[in-house]
mmCIF file of C-alpha atoms and ligand atoms in Angstrom:
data_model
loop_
_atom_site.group_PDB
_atom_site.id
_atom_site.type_symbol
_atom_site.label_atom_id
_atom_site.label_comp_id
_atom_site.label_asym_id
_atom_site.label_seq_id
_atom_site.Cartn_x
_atom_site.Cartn_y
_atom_site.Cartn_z
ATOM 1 C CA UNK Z 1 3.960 24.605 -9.027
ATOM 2 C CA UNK Z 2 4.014 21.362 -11.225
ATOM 3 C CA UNK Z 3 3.297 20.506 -14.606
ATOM 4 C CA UNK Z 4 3.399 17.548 -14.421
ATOM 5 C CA UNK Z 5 0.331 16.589 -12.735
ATOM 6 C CA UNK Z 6 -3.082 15.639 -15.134
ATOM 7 C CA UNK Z 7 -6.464 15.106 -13.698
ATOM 8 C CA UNK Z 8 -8.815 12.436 -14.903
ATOM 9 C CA UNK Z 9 -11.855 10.129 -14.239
ATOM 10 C CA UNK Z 10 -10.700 7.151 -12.132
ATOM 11 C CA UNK Z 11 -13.779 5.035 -14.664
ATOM 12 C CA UNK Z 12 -13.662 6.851 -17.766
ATOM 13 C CA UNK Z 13 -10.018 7.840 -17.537
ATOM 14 C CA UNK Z 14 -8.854 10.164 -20.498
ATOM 15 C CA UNK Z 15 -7.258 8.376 -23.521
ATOM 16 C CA UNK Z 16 -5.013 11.167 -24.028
ATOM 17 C CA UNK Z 17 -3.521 10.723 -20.406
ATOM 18 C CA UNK Z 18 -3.164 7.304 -20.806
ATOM 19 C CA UNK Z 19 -0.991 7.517 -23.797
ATOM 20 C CA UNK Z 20 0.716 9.661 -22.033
ATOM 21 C CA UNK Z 21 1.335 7.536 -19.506
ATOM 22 C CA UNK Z 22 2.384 4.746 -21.622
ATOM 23 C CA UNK Z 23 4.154 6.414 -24.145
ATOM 24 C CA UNK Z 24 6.676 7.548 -20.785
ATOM 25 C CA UNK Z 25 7.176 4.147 -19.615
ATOM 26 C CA UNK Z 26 7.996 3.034 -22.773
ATOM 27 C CA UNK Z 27 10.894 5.538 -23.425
ATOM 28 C CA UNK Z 28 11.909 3.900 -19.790
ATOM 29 C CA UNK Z 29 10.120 7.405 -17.623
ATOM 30 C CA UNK Z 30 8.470 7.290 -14.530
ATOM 31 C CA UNK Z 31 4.543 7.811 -13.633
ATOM 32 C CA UNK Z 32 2.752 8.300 -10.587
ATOM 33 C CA UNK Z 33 -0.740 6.772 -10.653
ATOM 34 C CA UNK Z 34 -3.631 5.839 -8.812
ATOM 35 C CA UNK Z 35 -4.708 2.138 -7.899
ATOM 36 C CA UNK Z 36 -7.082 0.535 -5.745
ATOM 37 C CA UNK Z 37 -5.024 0.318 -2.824
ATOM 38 C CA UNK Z 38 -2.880 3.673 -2.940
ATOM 39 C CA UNK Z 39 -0.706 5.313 -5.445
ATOM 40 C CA UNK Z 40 1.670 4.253 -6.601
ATOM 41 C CA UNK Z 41 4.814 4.942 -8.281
ATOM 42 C CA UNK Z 42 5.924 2.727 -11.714
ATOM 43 C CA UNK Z 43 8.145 1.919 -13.945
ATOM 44 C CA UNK Z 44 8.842 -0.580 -16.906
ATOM 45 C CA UNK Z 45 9.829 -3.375 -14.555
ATOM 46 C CA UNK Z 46 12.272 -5.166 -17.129
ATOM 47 C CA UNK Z 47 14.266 -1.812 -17.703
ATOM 48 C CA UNK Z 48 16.587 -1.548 -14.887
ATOM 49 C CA UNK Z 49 16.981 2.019 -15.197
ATOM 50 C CA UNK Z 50 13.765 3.096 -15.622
ATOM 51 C CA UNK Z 51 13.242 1.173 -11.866
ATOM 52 C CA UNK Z 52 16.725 2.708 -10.666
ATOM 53 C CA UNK Z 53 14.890 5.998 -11.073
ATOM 54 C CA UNK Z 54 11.926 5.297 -8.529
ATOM 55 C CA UNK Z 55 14.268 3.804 -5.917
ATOM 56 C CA UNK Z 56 15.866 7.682 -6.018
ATOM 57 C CA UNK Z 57 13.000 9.311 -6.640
ATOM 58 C CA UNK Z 58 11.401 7.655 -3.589
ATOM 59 C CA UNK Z 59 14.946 7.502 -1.376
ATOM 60 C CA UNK Z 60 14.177 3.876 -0.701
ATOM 61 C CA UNK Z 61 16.566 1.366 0.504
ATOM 62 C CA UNK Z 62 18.160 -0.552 -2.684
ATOM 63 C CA UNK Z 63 17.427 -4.148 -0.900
ATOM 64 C CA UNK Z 64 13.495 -3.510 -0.951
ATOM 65 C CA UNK Z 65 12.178 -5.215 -3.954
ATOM 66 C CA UNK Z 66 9.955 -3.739 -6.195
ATOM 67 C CA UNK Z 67 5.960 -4.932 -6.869
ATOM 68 C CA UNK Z 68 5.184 -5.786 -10.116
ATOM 69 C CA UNK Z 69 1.808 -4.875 -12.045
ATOM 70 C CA UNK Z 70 0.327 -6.810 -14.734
ATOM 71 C CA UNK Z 71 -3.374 -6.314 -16.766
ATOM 72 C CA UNK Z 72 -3.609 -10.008 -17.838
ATOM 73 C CA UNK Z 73 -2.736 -13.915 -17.112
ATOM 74 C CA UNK Z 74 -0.255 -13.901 -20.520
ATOM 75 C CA UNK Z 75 1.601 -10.963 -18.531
ATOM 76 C CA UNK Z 76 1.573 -13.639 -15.467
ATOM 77 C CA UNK Z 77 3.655 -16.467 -17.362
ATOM 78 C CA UNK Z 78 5.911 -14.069 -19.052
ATOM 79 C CA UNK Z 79 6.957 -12.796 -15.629
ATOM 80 C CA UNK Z 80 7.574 -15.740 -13.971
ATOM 81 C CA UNK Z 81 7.728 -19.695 -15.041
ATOM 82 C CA UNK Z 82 6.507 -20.951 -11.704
ATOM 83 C CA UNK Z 83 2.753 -20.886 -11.184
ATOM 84 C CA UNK Z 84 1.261 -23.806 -10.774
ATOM 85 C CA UNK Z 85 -2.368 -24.477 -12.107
ATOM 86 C CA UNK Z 86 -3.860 -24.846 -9.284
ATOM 87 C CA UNK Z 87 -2.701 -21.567 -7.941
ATOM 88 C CA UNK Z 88 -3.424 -20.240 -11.395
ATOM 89 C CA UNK Z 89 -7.505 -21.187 -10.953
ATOM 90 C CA UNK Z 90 -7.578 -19.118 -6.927
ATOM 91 C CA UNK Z 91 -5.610 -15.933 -8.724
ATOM 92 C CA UNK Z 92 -8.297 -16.267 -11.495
ATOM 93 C CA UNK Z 93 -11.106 -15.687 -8.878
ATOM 94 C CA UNK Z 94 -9.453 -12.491 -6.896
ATOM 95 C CA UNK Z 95 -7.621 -10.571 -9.387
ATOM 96 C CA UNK Z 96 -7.775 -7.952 -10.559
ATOM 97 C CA UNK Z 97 -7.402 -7.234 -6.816
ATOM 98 C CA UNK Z 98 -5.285 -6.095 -3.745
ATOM 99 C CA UNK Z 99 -4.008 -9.684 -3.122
ATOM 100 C CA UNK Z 100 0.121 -9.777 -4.226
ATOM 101 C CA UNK Z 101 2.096 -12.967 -4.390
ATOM 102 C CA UNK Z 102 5.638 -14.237 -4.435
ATOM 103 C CA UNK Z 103 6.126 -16.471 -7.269
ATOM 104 C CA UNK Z 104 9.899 -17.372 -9.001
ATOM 105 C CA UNK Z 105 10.977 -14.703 -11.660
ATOM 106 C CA UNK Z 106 11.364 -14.998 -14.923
ATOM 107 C CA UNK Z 107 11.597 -11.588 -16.327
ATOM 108 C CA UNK Z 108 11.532 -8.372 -14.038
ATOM 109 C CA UNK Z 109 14.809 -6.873 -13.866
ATOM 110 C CA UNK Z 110 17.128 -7.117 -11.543
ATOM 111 C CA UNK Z 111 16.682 -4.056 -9.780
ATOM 112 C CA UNK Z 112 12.824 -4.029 -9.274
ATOM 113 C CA UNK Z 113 13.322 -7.350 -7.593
ATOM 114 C CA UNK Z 114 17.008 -6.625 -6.251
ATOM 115 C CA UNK Z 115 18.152 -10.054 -7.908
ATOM 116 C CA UNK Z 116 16.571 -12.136 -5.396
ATOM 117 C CA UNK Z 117 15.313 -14.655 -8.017
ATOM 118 C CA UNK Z 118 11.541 -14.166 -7.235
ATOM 119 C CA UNK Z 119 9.176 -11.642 -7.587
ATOM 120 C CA UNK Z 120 5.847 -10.224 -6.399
ATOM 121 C CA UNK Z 121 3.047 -10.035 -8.430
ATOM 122 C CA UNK Z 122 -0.401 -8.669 -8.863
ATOM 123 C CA UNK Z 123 -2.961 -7.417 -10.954
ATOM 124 C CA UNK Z 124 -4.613 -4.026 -9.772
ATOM 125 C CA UNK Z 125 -8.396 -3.935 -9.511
ATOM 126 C CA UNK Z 126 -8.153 0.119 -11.356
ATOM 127 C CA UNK Z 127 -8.687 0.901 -15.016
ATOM 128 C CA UNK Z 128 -6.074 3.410 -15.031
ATOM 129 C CA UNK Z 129 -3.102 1.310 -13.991
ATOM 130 C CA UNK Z 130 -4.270 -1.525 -15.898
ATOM 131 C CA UNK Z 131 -4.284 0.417 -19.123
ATOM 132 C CA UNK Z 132 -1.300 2.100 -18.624
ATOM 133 C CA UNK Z 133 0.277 -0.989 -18.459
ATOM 134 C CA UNK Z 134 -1.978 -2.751 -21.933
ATOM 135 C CA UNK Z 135 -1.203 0.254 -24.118
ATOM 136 C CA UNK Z 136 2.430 0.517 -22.996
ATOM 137 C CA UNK Z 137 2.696 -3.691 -23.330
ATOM 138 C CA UNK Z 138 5.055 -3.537 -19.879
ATOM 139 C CA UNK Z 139 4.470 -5.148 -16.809
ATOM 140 C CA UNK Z 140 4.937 -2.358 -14.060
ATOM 141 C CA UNK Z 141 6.942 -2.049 -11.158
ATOM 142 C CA UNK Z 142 5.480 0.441 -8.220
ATOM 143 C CA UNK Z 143 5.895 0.835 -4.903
ATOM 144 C CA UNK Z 144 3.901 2.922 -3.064
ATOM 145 C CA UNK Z 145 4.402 6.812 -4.498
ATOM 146 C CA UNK Z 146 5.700 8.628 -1.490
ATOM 147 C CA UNK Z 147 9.209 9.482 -0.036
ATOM 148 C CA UNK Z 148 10.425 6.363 1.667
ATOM 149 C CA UNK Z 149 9.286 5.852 5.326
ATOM 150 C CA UNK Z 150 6.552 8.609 5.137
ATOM 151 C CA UNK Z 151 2.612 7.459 5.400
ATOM 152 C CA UNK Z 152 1.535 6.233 1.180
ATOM 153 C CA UNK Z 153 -0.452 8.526 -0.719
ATOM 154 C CA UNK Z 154 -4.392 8.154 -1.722
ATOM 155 C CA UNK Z 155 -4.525 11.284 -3.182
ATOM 156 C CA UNK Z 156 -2.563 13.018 -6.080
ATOM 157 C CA UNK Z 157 -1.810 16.017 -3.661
ATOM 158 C CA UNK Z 158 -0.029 13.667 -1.704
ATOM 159 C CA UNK Z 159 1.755 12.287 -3.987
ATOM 160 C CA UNK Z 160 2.951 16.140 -5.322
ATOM 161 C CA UNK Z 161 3.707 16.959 -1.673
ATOM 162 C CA UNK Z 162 6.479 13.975 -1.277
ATOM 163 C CA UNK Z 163 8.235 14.007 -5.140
ATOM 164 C CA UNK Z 164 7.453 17.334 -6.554
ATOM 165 C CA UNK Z 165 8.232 16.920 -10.129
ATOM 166 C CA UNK Z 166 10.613 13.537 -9.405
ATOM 167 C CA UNK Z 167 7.957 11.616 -11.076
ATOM 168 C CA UNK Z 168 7.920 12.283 -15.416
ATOM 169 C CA UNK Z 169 3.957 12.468 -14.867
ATOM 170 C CA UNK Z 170 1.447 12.606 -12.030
ATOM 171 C CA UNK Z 171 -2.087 11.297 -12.311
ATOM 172 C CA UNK Z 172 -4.955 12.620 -9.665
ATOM 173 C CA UNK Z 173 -7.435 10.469 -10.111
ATOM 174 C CA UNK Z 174 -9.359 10.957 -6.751
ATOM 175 C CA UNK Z 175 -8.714 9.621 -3.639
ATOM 176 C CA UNK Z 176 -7.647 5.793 -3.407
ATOM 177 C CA UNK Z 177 -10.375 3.277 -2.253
ATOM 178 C CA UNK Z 178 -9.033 1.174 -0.160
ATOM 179 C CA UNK Z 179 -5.801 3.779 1.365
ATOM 180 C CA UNK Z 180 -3.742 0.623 2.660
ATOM 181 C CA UNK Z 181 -1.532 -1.468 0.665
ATOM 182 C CA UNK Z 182 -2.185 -5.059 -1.092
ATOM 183 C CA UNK Z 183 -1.995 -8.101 1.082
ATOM 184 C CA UNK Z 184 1.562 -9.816 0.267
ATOM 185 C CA UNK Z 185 1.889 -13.824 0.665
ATOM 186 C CA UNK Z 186 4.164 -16.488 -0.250
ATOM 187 C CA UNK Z 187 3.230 -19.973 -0.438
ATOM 188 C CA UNK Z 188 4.962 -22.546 0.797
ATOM 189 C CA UNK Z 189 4.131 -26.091 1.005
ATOM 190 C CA UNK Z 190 2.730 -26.442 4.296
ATOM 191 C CA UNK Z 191 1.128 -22.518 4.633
ATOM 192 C CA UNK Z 192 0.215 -19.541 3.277
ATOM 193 C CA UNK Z 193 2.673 -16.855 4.907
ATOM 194 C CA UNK Z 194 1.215 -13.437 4.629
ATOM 195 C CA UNK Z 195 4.397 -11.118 4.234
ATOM 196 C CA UNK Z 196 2.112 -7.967 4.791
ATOM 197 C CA UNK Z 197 -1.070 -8.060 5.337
ATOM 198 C CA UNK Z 198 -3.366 -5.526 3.565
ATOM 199 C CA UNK Z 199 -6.468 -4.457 1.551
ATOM 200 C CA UNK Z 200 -7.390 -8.173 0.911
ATOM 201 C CA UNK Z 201 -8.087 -9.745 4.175
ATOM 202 C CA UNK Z 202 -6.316 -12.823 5.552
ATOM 203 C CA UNK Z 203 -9.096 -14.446 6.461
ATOM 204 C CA UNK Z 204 -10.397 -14.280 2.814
ATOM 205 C CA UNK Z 205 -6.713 -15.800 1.940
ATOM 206 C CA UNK Z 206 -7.126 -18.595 3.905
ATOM 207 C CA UNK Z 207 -10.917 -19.357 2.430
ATOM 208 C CA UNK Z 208 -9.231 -18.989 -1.026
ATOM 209 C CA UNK Z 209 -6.219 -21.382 -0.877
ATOM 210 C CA UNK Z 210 -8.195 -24.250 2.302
ATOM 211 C CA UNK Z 211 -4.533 -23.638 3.935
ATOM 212 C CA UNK Z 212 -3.375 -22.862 6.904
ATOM 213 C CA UNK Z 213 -2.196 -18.706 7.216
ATOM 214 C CA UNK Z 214 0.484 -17.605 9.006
ATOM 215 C CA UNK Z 215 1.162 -14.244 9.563
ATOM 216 C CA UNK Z 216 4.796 -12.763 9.599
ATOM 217 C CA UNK Z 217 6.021 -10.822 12.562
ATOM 218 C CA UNK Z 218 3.945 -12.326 14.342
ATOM 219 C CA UNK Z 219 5.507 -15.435 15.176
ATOM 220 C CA UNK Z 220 9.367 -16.097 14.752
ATOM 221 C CA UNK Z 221 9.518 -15.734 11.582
ATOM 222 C CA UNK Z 222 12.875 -13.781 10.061
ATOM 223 C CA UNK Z 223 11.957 -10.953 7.617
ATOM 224 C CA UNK Z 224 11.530 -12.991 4.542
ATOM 225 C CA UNK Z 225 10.222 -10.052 2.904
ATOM 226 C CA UNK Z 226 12.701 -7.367 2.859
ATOM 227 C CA UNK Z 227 10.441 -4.019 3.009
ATOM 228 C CA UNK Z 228 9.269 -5.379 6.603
ATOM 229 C CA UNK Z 229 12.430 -4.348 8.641
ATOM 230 C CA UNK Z 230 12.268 -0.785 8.055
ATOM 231 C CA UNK Z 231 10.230 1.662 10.248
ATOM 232 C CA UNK Z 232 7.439 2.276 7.933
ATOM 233 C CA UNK Z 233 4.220 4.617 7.156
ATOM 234 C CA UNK Z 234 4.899 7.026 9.430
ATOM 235 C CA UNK Z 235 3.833 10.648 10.081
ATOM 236 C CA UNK Z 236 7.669 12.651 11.218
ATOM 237 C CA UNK Z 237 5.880 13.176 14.933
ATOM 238 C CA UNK Z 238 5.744 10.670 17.632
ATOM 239 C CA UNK Z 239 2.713 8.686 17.847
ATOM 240 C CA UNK Z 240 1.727 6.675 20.384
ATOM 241 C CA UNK Z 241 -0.125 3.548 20.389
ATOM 242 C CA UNK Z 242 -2.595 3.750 22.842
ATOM 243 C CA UNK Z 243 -3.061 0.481 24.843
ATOM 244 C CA UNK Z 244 -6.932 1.024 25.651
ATOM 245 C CA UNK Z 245 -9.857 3.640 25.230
ATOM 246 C CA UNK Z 246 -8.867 4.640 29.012
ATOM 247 C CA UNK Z 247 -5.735 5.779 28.367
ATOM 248 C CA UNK Z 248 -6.754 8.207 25.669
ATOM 249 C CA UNK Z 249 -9.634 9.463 28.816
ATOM 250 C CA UNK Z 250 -6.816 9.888 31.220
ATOM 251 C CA UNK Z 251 -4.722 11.592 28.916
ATOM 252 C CA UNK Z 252 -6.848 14.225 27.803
ATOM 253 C CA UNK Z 253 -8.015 14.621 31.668
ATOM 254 C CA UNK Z 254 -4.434 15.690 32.080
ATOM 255 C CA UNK Z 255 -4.069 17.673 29.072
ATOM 256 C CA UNK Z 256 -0.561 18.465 26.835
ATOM 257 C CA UNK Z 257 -0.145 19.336 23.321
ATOM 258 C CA UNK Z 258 -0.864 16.105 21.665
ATOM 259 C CA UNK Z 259 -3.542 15.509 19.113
ATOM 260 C CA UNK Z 260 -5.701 12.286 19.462
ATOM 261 C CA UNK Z 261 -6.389 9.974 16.383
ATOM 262 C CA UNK Z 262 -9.374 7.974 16.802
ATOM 263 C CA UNK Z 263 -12.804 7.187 15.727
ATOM 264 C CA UNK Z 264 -15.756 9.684 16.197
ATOM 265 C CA UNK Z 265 -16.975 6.776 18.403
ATOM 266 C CA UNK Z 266 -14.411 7.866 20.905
ATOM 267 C CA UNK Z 267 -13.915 11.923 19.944
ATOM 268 C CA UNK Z 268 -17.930 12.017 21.094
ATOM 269 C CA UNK Z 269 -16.445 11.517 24.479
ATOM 270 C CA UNK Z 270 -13.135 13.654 24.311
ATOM 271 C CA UNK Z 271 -12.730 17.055 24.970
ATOM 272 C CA UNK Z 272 -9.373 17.108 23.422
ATOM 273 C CA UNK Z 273 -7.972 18.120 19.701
ATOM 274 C CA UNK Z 274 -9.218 14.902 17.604
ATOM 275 C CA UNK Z 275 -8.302 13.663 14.224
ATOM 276 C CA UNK Z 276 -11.495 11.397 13.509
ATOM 277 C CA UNK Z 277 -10.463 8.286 11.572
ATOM 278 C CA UNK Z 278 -13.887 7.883 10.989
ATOM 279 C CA UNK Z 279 -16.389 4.791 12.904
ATOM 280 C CA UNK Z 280 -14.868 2.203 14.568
ATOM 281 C CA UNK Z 281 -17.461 0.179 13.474
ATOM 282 C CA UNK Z 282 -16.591 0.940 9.530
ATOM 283 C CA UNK Z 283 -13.085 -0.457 9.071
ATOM 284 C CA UNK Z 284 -12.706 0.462 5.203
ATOM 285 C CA UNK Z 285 -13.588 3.930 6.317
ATOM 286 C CA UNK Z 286 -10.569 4.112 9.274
ATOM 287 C CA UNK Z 287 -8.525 2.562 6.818
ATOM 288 C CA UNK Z 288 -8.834 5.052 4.221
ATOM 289 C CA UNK Z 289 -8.026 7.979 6.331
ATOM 290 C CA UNK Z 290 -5.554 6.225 8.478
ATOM 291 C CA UNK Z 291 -2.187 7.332 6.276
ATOM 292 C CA UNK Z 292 -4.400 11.079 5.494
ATOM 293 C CA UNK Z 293 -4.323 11.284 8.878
ATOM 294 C CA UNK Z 294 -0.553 10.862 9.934
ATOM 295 C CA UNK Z 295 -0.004 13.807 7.341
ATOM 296 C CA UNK Z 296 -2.869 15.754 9.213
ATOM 297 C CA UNK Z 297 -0.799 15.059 12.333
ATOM 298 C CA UNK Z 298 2.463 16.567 11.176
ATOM 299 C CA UNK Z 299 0.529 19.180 9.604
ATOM 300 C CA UNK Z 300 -0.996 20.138 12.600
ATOM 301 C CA UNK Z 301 0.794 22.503 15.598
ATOM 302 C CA UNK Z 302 0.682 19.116 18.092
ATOM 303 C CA UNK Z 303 3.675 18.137 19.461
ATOM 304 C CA UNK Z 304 2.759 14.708 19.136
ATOM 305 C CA UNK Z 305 -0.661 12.135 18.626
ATOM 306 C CA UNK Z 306 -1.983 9.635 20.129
ATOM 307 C CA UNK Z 307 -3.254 6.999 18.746
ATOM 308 C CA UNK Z 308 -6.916 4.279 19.364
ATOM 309 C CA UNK Z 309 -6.114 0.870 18.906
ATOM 310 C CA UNK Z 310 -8.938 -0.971 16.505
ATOM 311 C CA UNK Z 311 -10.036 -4.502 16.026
ATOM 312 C CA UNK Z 312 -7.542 -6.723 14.287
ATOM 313 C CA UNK Z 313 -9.797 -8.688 11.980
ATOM 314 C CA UNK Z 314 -10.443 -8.134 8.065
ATOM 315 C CA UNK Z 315 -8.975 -5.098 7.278
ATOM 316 C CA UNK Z 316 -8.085 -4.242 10.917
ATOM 317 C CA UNK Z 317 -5.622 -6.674 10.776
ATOM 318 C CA UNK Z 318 -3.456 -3.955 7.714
ATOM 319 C CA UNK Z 319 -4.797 -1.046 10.150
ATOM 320 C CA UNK Z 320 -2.773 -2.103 12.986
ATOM 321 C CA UNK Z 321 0.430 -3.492 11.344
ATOM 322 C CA UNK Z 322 0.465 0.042 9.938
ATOM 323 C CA UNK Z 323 -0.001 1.683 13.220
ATOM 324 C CA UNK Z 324 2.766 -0.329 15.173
ATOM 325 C CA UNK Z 325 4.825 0.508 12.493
ATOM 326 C CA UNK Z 326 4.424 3.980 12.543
ATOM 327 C CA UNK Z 327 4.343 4.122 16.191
ATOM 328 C CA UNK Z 328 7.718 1.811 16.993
ATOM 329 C CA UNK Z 329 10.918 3.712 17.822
HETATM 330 P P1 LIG G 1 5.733 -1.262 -1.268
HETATM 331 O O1 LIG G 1 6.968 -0.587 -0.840
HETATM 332 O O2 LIG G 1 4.515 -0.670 -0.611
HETATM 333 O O3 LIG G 1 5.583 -1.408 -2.725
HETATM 334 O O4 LIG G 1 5.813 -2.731 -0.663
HETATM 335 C C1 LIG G 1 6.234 -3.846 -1.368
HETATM 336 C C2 LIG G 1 6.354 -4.975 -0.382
HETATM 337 O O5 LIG G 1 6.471 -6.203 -1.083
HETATM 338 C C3 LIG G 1 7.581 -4.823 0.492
HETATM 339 O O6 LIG G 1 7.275 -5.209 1.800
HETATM 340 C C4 LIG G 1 8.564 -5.773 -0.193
HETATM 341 O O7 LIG G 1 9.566 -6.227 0.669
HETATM 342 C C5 LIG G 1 7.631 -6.892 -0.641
HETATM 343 N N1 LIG G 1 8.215 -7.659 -1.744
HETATM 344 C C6 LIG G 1 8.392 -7.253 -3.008
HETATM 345 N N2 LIG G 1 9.023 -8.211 -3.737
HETATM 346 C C7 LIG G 1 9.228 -9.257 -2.894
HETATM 347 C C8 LIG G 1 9.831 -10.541 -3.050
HETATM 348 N N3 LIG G 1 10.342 -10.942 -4.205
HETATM 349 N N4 LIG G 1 9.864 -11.339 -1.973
HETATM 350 C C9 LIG G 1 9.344 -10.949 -0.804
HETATM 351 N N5 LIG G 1 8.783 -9.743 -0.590
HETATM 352 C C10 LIG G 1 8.705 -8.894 -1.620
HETATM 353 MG MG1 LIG G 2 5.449 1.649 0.332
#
């Protein structure tokens, strides 16, 4: 067991906890927390080896920068010298909010941003993380709060079931609302490149900034962000990206030890072992179960899973990034 771990409302969060909280990443500690998007894992971001302590804890590779948290637009200059006004006034209309962007650094530490001179910025749309990071006056670095490579947590138990006690403190504050990570752009002077896409939808980016969005991976682009060249997400079995609703059909027809991941849309006409994602027709609700369900998968006796491709707009877009990604190699 873990002591470590303290439950409290996600909207009325417990000051006690929150001191906590704060009072650990002051003394340089580590704290597992909920956000919005999933949970995540943080540190002061200016103390280098306060962040040193979540690239171990989390086993991840030393050249994948860090994501820094802030709880106001003071917090935003002090952390970097480079944002413009007018990007200043679109950031003013979506944060707090799963929308992170690559601005020139001014502060984080080396290590959270792996001394690459900029650094990735947003401001969580969750009371807890945001007043973890007011009372303890830090911006935050966290990545997402699960061993490196493995699907990110939206619950506490997850969270506990990756670090142990690796983390000084573990919050549970329910189950994350969104369960996919923040959207991460750069902008450059002819587009908006989205690095990642995520909980904040690209099309919404491109209403937001009236530029044109290009999405990374897809095209030629080299991995400009450096998280995006590692296999990613994933549950320890094979999955396999199914290439139509047919080949899931035919499959089962056939039969094998496999476990299908899909919506209840499709399990209605399986008669196969089915992890239900929840209706195809409900994005937010596939994506919230999406990374519960690659842990259901290894859980489970199947030798391997199968999974339903979805529609790649809005959030659909973050749903199947994360499913190639878990399903490549
Ligand atoms: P996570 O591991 O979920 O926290 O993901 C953070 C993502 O943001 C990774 O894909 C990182 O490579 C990316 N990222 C963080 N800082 C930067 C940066 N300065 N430039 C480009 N990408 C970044
Ligand atoms: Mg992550």
């Amino acid at each position: 067991m873990v002591n470590n771990l303290r439950k409290t409302d996600p909207i009325n969060p417990s000051e006690k906890v929150l001191d906590e909280a704060s009072g650990i990443i002051r003394k340089g500690g580590i704290v597992a927390f909920p956000t919005e998007t999933v949970y995540g894992l943080g540190a002061d971001a200016t103390n280098d080896s306060a962040c040193l302590r979540i690239f171990e804890a989390k086993g991840r590779q030393s050249d994948n920068p860090l994501i820094v948290h802030i709880s106001d637009f003071d917090q935003l200059s002090e952390i970097s010298g480079g944002v413009s006004h007018a990007v200043l006034q679109r950031l003013e209309q979506v944060w707090p909010g799963p929308l992170t962007i690559v601005l020139p650094n001014r502060k984080a530490g080396k290590v959270a941003t792996v001394g690459l001179g900029t650094v990735a910025v947003r401001m969580p749309a969750h009371k807890i993380p945001l007043e973890i990071i007011r009372r303890s006056g830090k911006p935050i670095a966290a990545p997402s709060a699960n061993k490196s490579g493995r699907p990110s947590p939206v619950t506490a138990r997850e969270v506990v079931e990756d670090l142990g006690d690796k983390a000084d403190l573990v919050i549970d504050g329910g189950k994350s609302f969104f369960g996919v990570e923040s959207t991460v752009i750069q902008i450059r002077p002819d587009d908006i490149l989205i690095l990642r896409p995520g909980a904040f939808n690209a099309e919404d980016v491109k209403k937001l900034f009236q530029m044109k969005v290009r999405i990374s991976g897809m095209q030629s682009d080299s991995p400009i962000s450096p998280g995006m060249k590692y296999r990613h997400y994933a549950p320890s079995k094979k999955l396999i990206l199914a290439p139509d609703e047919n080949y899931i059909l035919e499959k089962c027809e056939s039969g094998g030890n496999f476990a299908v991941l899909g919506s209840k849309e499709l399990a209605a006409k399986l008669n196969c072992e089915t992890i239900v994602l929840g209706s195809r027709y409900d994005l937010y609700e596939v994506a919230r179960n999406l990374f519960p369900s690659f842990r259901m998968l290894d859980r489970g006796k199947f030798d391997y899973g199968i999974i339903e491709p979805f529609e790649e707009r809005g959030i659909g877009l973050a749903i199947m990034n994360r499913i190639r990604k878990a399903s490549e190699g």
